[in-house]
Each structure stands twice: as structure tokens, then as C-alpha cells.
């Protein structure tokens, strides 16, 4: 694990209405703006959109596909834009620092049109630490 190491990208399936309904049930976030087209339109949106925590969950999967969960020391994100229904999130990560047995990883979720929907950072214990 060195500075510049890129994590294998995670390409999530297109966000479907079923995905949103299942995530609402799993997360307990039943905010209708994620599920009900009428509510989304009344808020001035064209359609429903994904829960921010769904994108964060995809980033979590990116990390745990790369290292065992117990090596993740911290994981934080900032929501930058909505992920529309039918959006296809791609999660990426790159190691930006390694010192004292820990690596800092810069994380991003982008859509096919280049929109960054989520940015974040994780601290990972290097092997043997």
C-alpha cells in the first residue's frame, strides 16, 4: 500500500425504484422524497433520488472489498450532489498518505456524466498494524 495506490473501482448497478424502496426498508429512512414521485415533484424535482447514505454504503463496500473491515479506522463523507434514479454510481479511492501504520484514502462517487455526488476520506490500518 503506497501513496498513489488506486482501489479497484466499484461500479454499482443503476439506481432503480426497487433499490430505493429496499434501501428505505433496510435503513429506516422512509423520507417520501426518495420514494414518491408526487412528493419529489412538489419539491421542484423531476423525480425521486437516492438516499445519500446509499452512496455512502457503496463507498463502504469499496473499502471492504479492498481490506478487511477491522482495518478501517475511520470513514467520513461529504454529500455533494443528488444521485438521480437510474444514476450509475462509480466509487473510486486513492491512497494519499501512508505513515505510522495507517493509510489515508481519498474517496469519490461519480456518475456517468462526471457529477461528483460524494467525497470522503478513510483511514486504513496497513498490514500488520
Short mmCIF file of C-alpha atoms in Angstrom, two decimals:
data_model
loop_
_atom_site.label_atom_id
_atom_site.label_comp_id
_atom_site.label_asym_id
_atom_site.label_seq_id
_atom_site.Cartn_x
_atom_site.Cartn_y
_atom_site.Cartn_z
CA UNK A 1 0.00 0.00 0.00
CA UNK A 2 1.72 3.15 -1.26
CA UNK A 3 0.78 6.74 -1.98
CA UNK A 4 -0.99 6.71 -5.33
CA UNK A 5 -2.39 3.20 -4.96
CA UNK A 6 -5.82 3.14 -6.55
CA UNK A 7 -8.56 0.92 -5.18
CA UNK A 8 -10.33 -1.25 -7.77
CA UNK A 9 -13.37 0.86 -8.78
CA UNK A 10 -16.82 -0.28 -7.70
CA UNK A 11 -19.50 0.18 -10.36
CA UNK A 12 -22.91 -0.01 -8.75
CA UNK A 13 -25.95 -1.15 -10.68
CA UNK A 14 -28.20 1.65 -11.97
CA UNK A 15 -30.30 3.03 -9.11
CA UNK A 16 -33.81 1.65 -9.56
CA UNK A 17 -37.01 2.47 -7.71
CA UNK A 18 -36.81 -1.02 -6.24
CA UNK A 19 -33.32 -0.28 -4.92
CA UNK A 20 -34.67 2.89 -3.27
CA UNK A 21 -37.60 1.03 -1.69
CA UNK A 22 -35.37 -1.78 -0.42
CA UNK A 23 -32.81 0.69 0.96
CA UNK A 24 -35.59 2.64 2.70
CA UNK A 25 -36.68 -0.53 4.45
CA UNK A 26 -33.15 -1.58 5.34
CA UNK A 27 -32.05 1.85 6.58
CA UNK A 28 -35.29 3.03 8.17
CA UNK A 29 -35.13 6.21 6.05
CA UNK A 30 -38.62 6.35 4.59
CA UNK A 31 -38.46 10.02 3.58
CA UNK A 32 -41.01 10.14 0.74
CA UNK A 33 -38.79 12.38 -1.39
CA UNK A 34 -36.79 9.21 -2.14
CA UNK A 35 -39.86 7.10 -2.93
CA UNK A 36 -42.86 9.14 -4.04
CA UNK A 37 -42.76 10.92 -7.40
CA UNK A 38 -45.54 13.32 -6.38
CA UNK A 39 -43.59 14.43 -3.30
CA UNK A 40 -40.41 14.88 -5.36
CA UNK A 41 -42.25 16.97 -7.96
CA UNK A 42 -43.93 19.08 -5.28
CA UNK A 43 -40.40 19.92 -4.09
CA UNK A 44 -39.47 21.10 -7.60
CA UNK A 45 -37.57 17.97 -8.60
CA UNK A 46 -38.08 15.95 -11.76
CA UNK A 47 -38.05 12.62 -9.96
CA UNK A 48 -37.11 10.85 -6.75
CA UNK A 49 -33.43 10.45 -5.94
CA UNK A 50 -31.21 8.09 -3.97
CA UNK A 51 -30.55 8.38 -0.27
CA UNK A 52 -27.13 9.87 0.40
CA UNK A 53 -26.44 7.01 2.76
CA UNK A 54 -26.92 4.55 -0.12
CA UNK A 55 -23.95 6.12 -1.89
CA UNK A 56 -22.01 6.04 1.38
CA UNK A 57 -22.86 2.34 1.66
CA UNK A 58 -21.39 1.78 -1.80
CA UNK A 59 -18.19 3.51 -0.66
CA UNK A 60 -18.16 1.26 2.39
CA UNK A 61 -18.36 -1.74 0.07
CA UNK A 62 -15.48 -0.30 -1.99
CA UNK A 63 -13.39 -0.24 1.19
CA UNK A 64 -14.38 -3.69 2.48
CA UNK A 65 -13.78 -5.22 -0.97
CA UNK A 66 -10.23 -3.88 -0.61
CA UNK A 67 -9.37 -4.52 3.05
CA UNK A 68 -10.98 -6.43 5.93
CA UNK A 69 -13.48 -4.29 7.83
CA UNK A 70 -11.45 -4.39 11.05
CA UNK A 71 -8.66 -2.41 9.33
CA UNK A 72 -10.94 0.59 8.70
CA UNK A 73 -10.10 3.10 11.44
CA UNK A 74 -12.32 5.97 10.25
CA UNK A 75 -14.65 6.72 7.36
CA UNK A 76 -16.25 10.10 6.68
CA UNK A 77 -18.04 11.61 3.68
CA UNK A 78 -19.49 14.85 2.40
CA UNK A 79 -22.58 14.81 0.22
CA UNK A 80 -22.03 16.96 -2.88
CA UNK A 81 -24.96 16.29 -5.23
CA UNK A 82 -28.00 14.09 -5.54
CA UNK A 83 -27.91 10.71 -7.24
CA UNK A 84 -30.94 10.51 -9.51
CA UNK A 85 -32.99 7.39 -10.02
CA UNK A 86 -31.34 5.43 -12.86
CA UNK A 87 -27.97 7.01 -12.00
CA UNK A 88 -24.99 4.68 -12.17
CA UNK A 89 -22.58 5.47 -9.33
CA UNK A 90 -18.92 4.60 -9.69
CA UNK A 91 -16.88 4.58 -6.49
CA UNK A 92 -13.15 5.19 -6.53
CA UNK A 93 -10.40 5.62 -3.99
CA UNK A 94 -6.74 6.55 -3.97
CA UNK A 95 -4.18 6.37 -1.18
CA UNK A 96 -2.96 9.91 -0.46
CA UNK A 97 -0.73 9.32 2.57
CA UNK A 98 0.91 6.45 4.43
CA UNK A 99 2.54 6.90 7.83
CA UNK A 100 2.64 5.40 11.29
CA UNK A 101 0.93 2.21 10.15
CA UNK A 102 -2.05 3.96 8.62
CA UNK A 103 -3.04 4.92 5.08
CA UNK A 104 -5.34 7.80 4.22
CA UNK A 105 -7.63 7.09 1.27
CA UNK A 106 -9.46 9.81 -0.67
CA UNK A 107 -12.86 8.56 -1.81
CA UNK A 108 -15.23 9.72 -4.56
CA UNK A 109 -18.57 8.70 -6.04
CA UNK A 110 -19.21 9.94 -9.58
CA UNK A 111 -21.98 9.47 -12.09
CA UNK A 112 -21.50 8.71 -15.79
CA UNK A 113 -21.92 12.42 -16.65
CA UNK A 114 -19.00 13.29 -14.37
CA UNK A 115 -21.07 14.67 -11.50
CA UNK A 116 -19.38 14.06 -8.16
CA UNK A 117 -22.08 13.07 -5.70
CA UNK A 118 -19.98 12.17 -2.68
CA UNK A 119 -16.45 12.76 -1.49
CA UNK A 120 -14.82 11.32 1.56
CA UNK A 121 -11.83 10.03 3.37
CA UNK A 122 -10.98 6.82 5.17
CA UNK A 123 -8.06 5.85 7.37
CA UNK A 124 -6.95 2.24 6.94
CA UNK A 125 -4.51 0.29 9.09
CA UNK A 126 -1.71 -1.05 6.95
CA UNK A 127 -0.99 -4.78 7.16
CA UNK A 128 0.50 -5.80 10.48
CA UNK A 129 -0.87 -2.77 12.36
#
